[in-house]
Coordinates of C-alpha atoms and ligand atoms in Angstrom, one line a residue:
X949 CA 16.7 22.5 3.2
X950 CA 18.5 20.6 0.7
X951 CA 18.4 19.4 -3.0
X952 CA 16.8 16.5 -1.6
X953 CA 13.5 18.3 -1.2
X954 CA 12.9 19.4 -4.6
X955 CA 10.4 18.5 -7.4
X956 CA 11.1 15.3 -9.7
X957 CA 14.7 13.7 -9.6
X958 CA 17.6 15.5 -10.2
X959 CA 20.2 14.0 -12.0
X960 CA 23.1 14.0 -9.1
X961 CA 20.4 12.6 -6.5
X962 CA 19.3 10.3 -9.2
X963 CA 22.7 8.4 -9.5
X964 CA 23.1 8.5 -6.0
X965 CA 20.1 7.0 -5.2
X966 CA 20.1 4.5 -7.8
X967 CA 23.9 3.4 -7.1
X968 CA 22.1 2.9 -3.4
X969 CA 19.8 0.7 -4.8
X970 CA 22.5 -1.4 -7.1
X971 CA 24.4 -2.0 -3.4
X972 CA 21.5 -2.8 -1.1
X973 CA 21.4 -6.5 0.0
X974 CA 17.8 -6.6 0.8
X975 CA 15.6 -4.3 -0.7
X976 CA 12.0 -3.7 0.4
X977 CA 8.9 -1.4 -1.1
X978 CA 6.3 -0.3 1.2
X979 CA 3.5 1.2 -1.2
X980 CA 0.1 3.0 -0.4
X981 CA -2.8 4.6 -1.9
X982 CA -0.7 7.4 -3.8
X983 CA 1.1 4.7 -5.7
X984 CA -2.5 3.5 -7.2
X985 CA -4.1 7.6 -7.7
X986 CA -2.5 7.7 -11.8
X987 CA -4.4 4.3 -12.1
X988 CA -7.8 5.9 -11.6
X989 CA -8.4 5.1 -7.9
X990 CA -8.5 8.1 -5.6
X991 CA -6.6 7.9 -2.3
X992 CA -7.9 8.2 1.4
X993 CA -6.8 11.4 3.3
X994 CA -5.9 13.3 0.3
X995 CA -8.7 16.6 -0.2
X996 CA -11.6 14.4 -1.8
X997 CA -10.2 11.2 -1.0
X998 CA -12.6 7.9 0.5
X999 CA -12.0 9.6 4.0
X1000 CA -14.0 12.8 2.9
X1001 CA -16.8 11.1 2.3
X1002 CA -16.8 7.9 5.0
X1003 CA -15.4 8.8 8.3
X1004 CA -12.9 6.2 9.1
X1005 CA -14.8 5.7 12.4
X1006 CA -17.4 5.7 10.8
X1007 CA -17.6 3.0 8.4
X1008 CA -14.4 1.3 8.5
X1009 CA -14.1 -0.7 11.7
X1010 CA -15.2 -4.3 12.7
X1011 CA -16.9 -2.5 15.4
X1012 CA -19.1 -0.9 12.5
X1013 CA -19.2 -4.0 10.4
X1014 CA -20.4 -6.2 13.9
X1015 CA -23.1 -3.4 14.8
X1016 CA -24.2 -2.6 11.3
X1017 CA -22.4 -4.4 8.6
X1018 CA -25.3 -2.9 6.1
X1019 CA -24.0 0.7 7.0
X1020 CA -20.0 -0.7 6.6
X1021 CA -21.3 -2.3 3.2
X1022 CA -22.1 1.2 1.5
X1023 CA -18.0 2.2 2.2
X1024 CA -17.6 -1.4 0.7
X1025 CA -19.4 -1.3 -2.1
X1026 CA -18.1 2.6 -3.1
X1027 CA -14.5 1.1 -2.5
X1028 CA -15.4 -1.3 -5.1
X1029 CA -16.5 1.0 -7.6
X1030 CA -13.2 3.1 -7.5
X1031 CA -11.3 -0.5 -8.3
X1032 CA -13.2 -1.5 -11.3
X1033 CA -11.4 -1.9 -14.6
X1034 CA -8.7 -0.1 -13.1
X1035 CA -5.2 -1.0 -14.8
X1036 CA -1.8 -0.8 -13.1
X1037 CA 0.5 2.4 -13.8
X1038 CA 4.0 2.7 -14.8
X1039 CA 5.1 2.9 -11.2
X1040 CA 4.0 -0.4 -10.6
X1041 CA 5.8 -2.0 -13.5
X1042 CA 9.1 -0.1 -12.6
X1043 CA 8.6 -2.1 -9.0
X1044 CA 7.8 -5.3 -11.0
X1045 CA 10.9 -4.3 -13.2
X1046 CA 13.0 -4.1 -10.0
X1047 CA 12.2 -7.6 -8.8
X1048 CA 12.9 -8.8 -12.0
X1049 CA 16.0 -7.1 -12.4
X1050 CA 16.8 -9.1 -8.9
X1051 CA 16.9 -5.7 -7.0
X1052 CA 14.0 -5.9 -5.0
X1053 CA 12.9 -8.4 -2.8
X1054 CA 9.5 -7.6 -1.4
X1055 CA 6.7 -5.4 -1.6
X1056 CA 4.7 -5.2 1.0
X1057 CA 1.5 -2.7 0.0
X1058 CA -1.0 -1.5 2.5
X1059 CA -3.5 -1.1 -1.2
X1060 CA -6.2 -4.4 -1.6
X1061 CA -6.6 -3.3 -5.6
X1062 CA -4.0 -6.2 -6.6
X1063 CA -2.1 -4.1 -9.0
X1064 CA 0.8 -4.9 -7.8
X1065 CA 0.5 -8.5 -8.9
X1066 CA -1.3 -7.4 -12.2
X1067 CA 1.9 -5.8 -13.2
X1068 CA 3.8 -8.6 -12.6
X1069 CA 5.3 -8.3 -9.1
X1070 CA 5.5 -11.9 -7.8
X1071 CA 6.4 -11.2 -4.4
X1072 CA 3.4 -9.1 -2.8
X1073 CA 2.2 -9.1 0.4
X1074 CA -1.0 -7.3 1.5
X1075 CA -0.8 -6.3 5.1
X1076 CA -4.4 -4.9 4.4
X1077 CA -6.0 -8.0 2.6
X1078 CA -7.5 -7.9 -0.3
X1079 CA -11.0 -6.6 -2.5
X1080 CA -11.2 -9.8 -5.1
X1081 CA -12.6 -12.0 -1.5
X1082 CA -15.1 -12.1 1.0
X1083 CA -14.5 -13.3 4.3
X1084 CA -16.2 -14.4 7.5
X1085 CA -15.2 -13.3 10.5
X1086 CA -16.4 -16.2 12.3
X1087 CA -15.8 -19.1 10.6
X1088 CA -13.5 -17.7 8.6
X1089 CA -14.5 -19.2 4.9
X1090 CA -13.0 -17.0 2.0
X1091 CA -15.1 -16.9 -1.4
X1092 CA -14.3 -15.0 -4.7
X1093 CA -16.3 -11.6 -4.8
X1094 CA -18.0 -12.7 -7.8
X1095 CA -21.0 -10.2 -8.8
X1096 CA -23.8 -12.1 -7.9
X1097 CA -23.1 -12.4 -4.4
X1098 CA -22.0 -8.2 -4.2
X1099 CA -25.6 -7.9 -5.7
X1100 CA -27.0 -8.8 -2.8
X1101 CA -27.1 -6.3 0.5
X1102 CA -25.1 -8.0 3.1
X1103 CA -24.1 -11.5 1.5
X1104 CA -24.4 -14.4 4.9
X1105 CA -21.9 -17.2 4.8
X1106 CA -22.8 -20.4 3.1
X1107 CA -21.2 -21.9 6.1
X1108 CA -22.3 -20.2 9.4
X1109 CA -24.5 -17.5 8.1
X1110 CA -22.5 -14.5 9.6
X1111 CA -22.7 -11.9 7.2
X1112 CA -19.8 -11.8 4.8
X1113 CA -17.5 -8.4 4.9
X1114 CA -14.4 -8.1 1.7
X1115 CA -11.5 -9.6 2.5
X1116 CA -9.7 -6.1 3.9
X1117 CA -8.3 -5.1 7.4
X1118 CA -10.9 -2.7 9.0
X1119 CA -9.3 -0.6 12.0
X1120 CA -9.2 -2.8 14.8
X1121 CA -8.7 -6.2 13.2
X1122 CA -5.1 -7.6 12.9
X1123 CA -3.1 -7.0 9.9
X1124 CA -2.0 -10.0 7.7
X1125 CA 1.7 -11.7 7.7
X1126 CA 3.0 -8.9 10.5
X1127 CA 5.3 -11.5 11.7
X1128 CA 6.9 -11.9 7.8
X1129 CA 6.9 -8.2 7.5
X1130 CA 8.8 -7.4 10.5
X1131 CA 11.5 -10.1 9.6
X1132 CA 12.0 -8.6 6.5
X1133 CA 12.1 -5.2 7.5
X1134 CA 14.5 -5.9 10.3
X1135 CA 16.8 -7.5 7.3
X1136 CA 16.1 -4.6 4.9
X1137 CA 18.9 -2.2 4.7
X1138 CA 17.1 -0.1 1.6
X1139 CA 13.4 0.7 2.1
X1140 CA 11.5 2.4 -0.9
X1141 CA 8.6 3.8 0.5
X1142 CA 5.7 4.8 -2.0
X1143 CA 2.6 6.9 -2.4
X1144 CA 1.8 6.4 2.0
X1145 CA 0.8 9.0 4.2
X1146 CA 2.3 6.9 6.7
X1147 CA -0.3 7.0 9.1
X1148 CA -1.8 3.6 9.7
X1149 CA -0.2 1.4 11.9
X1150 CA 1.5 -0.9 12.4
X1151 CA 2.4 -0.5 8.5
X1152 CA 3.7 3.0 9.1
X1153 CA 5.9 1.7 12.0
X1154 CA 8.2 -0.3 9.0
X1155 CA 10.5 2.7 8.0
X1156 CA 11.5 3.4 11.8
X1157 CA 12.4 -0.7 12.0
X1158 CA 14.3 -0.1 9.2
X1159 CA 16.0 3.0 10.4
X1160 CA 16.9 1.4 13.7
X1161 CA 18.9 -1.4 11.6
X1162 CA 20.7 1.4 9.9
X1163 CA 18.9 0.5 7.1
X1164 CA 18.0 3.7 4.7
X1165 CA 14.5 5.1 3.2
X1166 CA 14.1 6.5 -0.3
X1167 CA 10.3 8.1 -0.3
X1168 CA 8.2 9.1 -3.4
X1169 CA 5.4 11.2 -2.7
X1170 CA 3.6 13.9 -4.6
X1171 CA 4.4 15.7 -0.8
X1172 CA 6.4 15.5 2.2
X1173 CA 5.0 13.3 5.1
X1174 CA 5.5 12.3 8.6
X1175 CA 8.3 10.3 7.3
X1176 CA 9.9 12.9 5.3
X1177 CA 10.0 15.1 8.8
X1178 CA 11.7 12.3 10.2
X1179 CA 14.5 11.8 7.5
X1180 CA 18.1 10.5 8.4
X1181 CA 21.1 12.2 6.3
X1182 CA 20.9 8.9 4.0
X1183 CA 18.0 9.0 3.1
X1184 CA 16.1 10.8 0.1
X1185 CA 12.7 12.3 -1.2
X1186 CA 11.7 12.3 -4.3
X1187 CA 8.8 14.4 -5.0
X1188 CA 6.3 13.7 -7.9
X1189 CA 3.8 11.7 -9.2
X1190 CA 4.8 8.3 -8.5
X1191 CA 4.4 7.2 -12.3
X1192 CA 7.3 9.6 -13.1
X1193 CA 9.5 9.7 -10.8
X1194 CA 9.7 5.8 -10.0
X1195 CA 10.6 4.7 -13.5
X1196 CA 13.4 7.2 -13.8
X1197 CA 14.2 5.6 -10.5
X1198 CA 14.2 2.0 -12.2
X1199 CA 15.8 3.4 -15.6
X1200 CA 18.9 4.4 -13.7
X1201 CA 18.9 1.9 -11.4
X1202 CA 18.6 -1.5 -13.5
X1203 CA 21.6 -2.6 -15.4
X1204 CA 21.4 -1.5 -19.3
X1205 CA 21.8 -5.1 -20.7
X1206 CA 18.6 -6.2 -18.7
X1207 CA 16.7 -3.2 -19.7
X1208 CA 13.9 -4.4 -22.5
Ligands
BV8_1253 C1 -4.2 -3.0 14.3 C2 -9.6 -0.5 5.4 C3 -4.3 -4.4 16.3 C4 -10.8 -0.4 4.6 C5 -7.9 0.8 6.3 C6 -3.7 5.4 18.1 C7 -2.3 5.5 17.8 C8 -1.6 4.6 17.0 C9 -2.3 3.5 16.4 C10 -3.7 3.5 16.7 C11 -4.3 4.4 17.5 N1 -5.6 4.0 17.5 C12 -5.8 2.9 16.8 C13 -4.6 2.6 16.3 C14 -4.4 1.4 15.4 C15 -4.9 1.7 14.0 C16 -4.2 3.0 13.5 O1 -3.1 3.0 13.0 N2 -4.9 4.1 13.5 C17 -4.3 5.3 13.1 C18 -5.2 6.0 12.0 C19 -4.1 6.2 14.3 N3 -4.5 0.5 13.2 C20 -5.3 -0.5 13.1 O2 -6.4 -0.6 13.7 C21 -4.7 -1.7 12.4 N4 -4.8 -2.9 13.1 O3 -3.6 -2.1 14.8 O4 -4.5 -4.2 14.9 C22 -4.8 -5.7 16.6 C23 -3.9 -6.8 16.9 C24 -4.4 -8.1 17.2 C25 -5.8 -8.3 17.2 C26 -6.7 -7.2 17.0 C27 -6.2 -6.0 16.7 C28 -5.5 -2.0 11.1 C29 -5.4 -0.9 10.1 C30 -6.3 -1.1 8.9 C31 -6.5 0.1 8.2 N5 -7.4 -0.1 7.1 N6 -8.9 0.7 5.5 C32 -10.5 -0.1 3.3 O5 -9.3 0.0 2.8 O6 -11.5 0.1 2.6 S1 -7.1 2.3 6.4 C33 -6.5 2.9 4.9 O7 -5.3 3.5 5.3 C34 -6.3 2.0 3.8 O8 -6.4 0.7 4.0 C35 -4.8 2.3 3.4 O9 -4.2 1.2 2.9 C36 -4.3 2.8 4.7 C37 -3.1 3.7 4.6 O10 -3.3 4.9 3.8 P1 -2.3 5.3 2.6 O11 -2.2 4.2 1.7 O12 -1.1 5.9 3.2 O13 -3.2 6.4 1.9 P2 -3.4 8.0 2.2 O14 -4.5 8.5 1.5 O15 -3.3 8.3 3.7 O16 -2.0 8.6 1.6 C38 -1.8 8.6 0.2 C39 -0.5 9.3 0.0 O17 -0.2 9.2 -1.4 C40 -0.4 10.7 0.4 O18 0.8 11.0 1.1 C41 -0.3 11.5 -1.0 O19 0.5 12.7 -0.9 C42 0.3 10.4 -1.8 N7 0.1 10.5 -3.3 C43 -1.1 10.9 -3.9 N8 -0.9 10.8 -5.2 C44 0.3 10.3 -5.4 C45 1.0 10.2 -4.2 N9 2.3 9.8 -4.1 C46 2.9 9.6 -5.2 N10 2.4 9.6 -6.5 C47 1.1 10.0 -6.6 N11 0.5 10.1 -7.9
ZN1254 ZN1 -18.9 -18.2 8.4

């Protein structure tokens, strides 16, 4: 075992990893869960996460929601609560940062809480949708999740009356813009990969695209993963709360004269 595998970011790694980041030509962030825990919203397979208390198979697959969306509604409506009035961290502004600083190019987050955007990343794609909609599965309309409509139990659509699910990828449905993601991943020859267990696919697939184009994979996790098992000599773990250990990550890695 290495430096690479010890807590926080030490300084030699830290340059290293940064001057990585300075010479990448397309850089891509693949964020989960984790990278949303210091904003208030627990995680999934984490000891008390969603997952302790809904069984994925459970409550979260269109199977579910088609046989009994008002049993899929209660996981719905206790996502919901973790998201409200929640506030994005300083490891999403450090990603934000990045893009501004013209050093990354994409995040793609498997997380539907829309903090990426709400710290000012511009380029976000959700390959697990979003909680601000609600969606048919039929007809597919789309509608703001405004109060009134989450106050009732399963809200029908206004055009086919299906009833209405949030606008998030259950297991078993197809994940949003897969054909974007794998283009960029195939281009991305630095992958930062944040806060994921890395267990759902076809999201946890990205890193070994990007490995297979030679590309390289710096991970921040509180702990290792799958992926960290997995690592190639270039790439590095950092291991810490995400909210340290990815602004120190930005701090060295954005030019001083854009810095604020
Ligand atoms: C699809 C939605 C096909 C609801 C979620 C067998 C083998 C391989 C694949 C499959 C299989 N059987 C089925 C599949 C496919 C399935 C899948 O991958 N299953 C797995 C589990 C085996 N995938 C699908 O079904 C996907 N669709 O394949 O479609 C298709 C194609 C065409 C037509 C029809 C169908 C759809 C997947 C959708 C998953 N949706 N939930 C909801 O969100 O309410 S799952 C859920 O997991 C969330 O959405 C979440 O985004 C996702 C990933 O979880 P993570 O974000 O990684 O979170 P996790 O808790 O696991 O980890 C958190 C990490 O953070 C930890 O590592 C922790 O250490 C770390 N951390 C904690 N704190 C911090 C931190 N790190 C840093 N700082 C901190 N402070
Ligand atoms: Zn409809």
């Amino acid at each position: 075992m290495g430096g690479r595998d010890r807590p926080g970011i030490e300084e030699p790694q830290l340059a290293e990893a940064a001057a990585r980041l300075r010479a990448a030509h397309y850089v891509v962030a693949l964020t989960g869960a984790g990278i949303s825990v210091e904003s208030g919203i627990p995680d999934f397979r984490s000891p008390g996460g969603l997952w302790s208390v809904f069984r994925p198979e459970e409550y979260a697959t269109i199977e579910v929601f088609r046989a009994n969306p008002e049993k899929a509604w209660r996981l719905y409506r206790a996502l919901g609560e973790t998201l409200v009035g929640r506030e994005p961290n300083p490891a999403h502004v450090a990603l934000a940062a990045l893009e501004q600083a013209g050093l990354l190019r994409l995040v793609v987050t498997q997380n539907i809480d829309g903090l990426h955007q709400a710290a000012g990343s511009r380029n976000v794609v959700e390959i697990h949708g979003d909680h601000r909609r609600l969606q048919c599965v039929r007809c597919g309309h789309l509608e703001e999740a405004r109060p009134e409509r989450l106050a009732e139990r399963v809200p029908a659509c206004p055009g086919c009356s299906a009833p209405l699910k949030p606008n998030v990828v259950l297991f078993g449905e197809a994940v949003r813009d897969l054909d974007a993601i794998e283009q960029a991943a195939r281009r991305c020859d630095l992958l930062l990969v944040v806060g994921t267990s890395a267990q759902v696919y076809p999201a946890a697939a990205i890193p070994s695209l990007v490995r297979a184009g030679g590309g390289a994979i710096i991970e921040f996790n509180v702990e290792k993963t799958a992926l960290t098992a997995a690592r190639h000599p270039r790439d590095f773990f950092f291991r810490g709360p995400a909210g340290t250990t990815l602004p120190q990550f930005a701090q060295a890695a954005i030019p001083r004269d854009q810095t604020a």
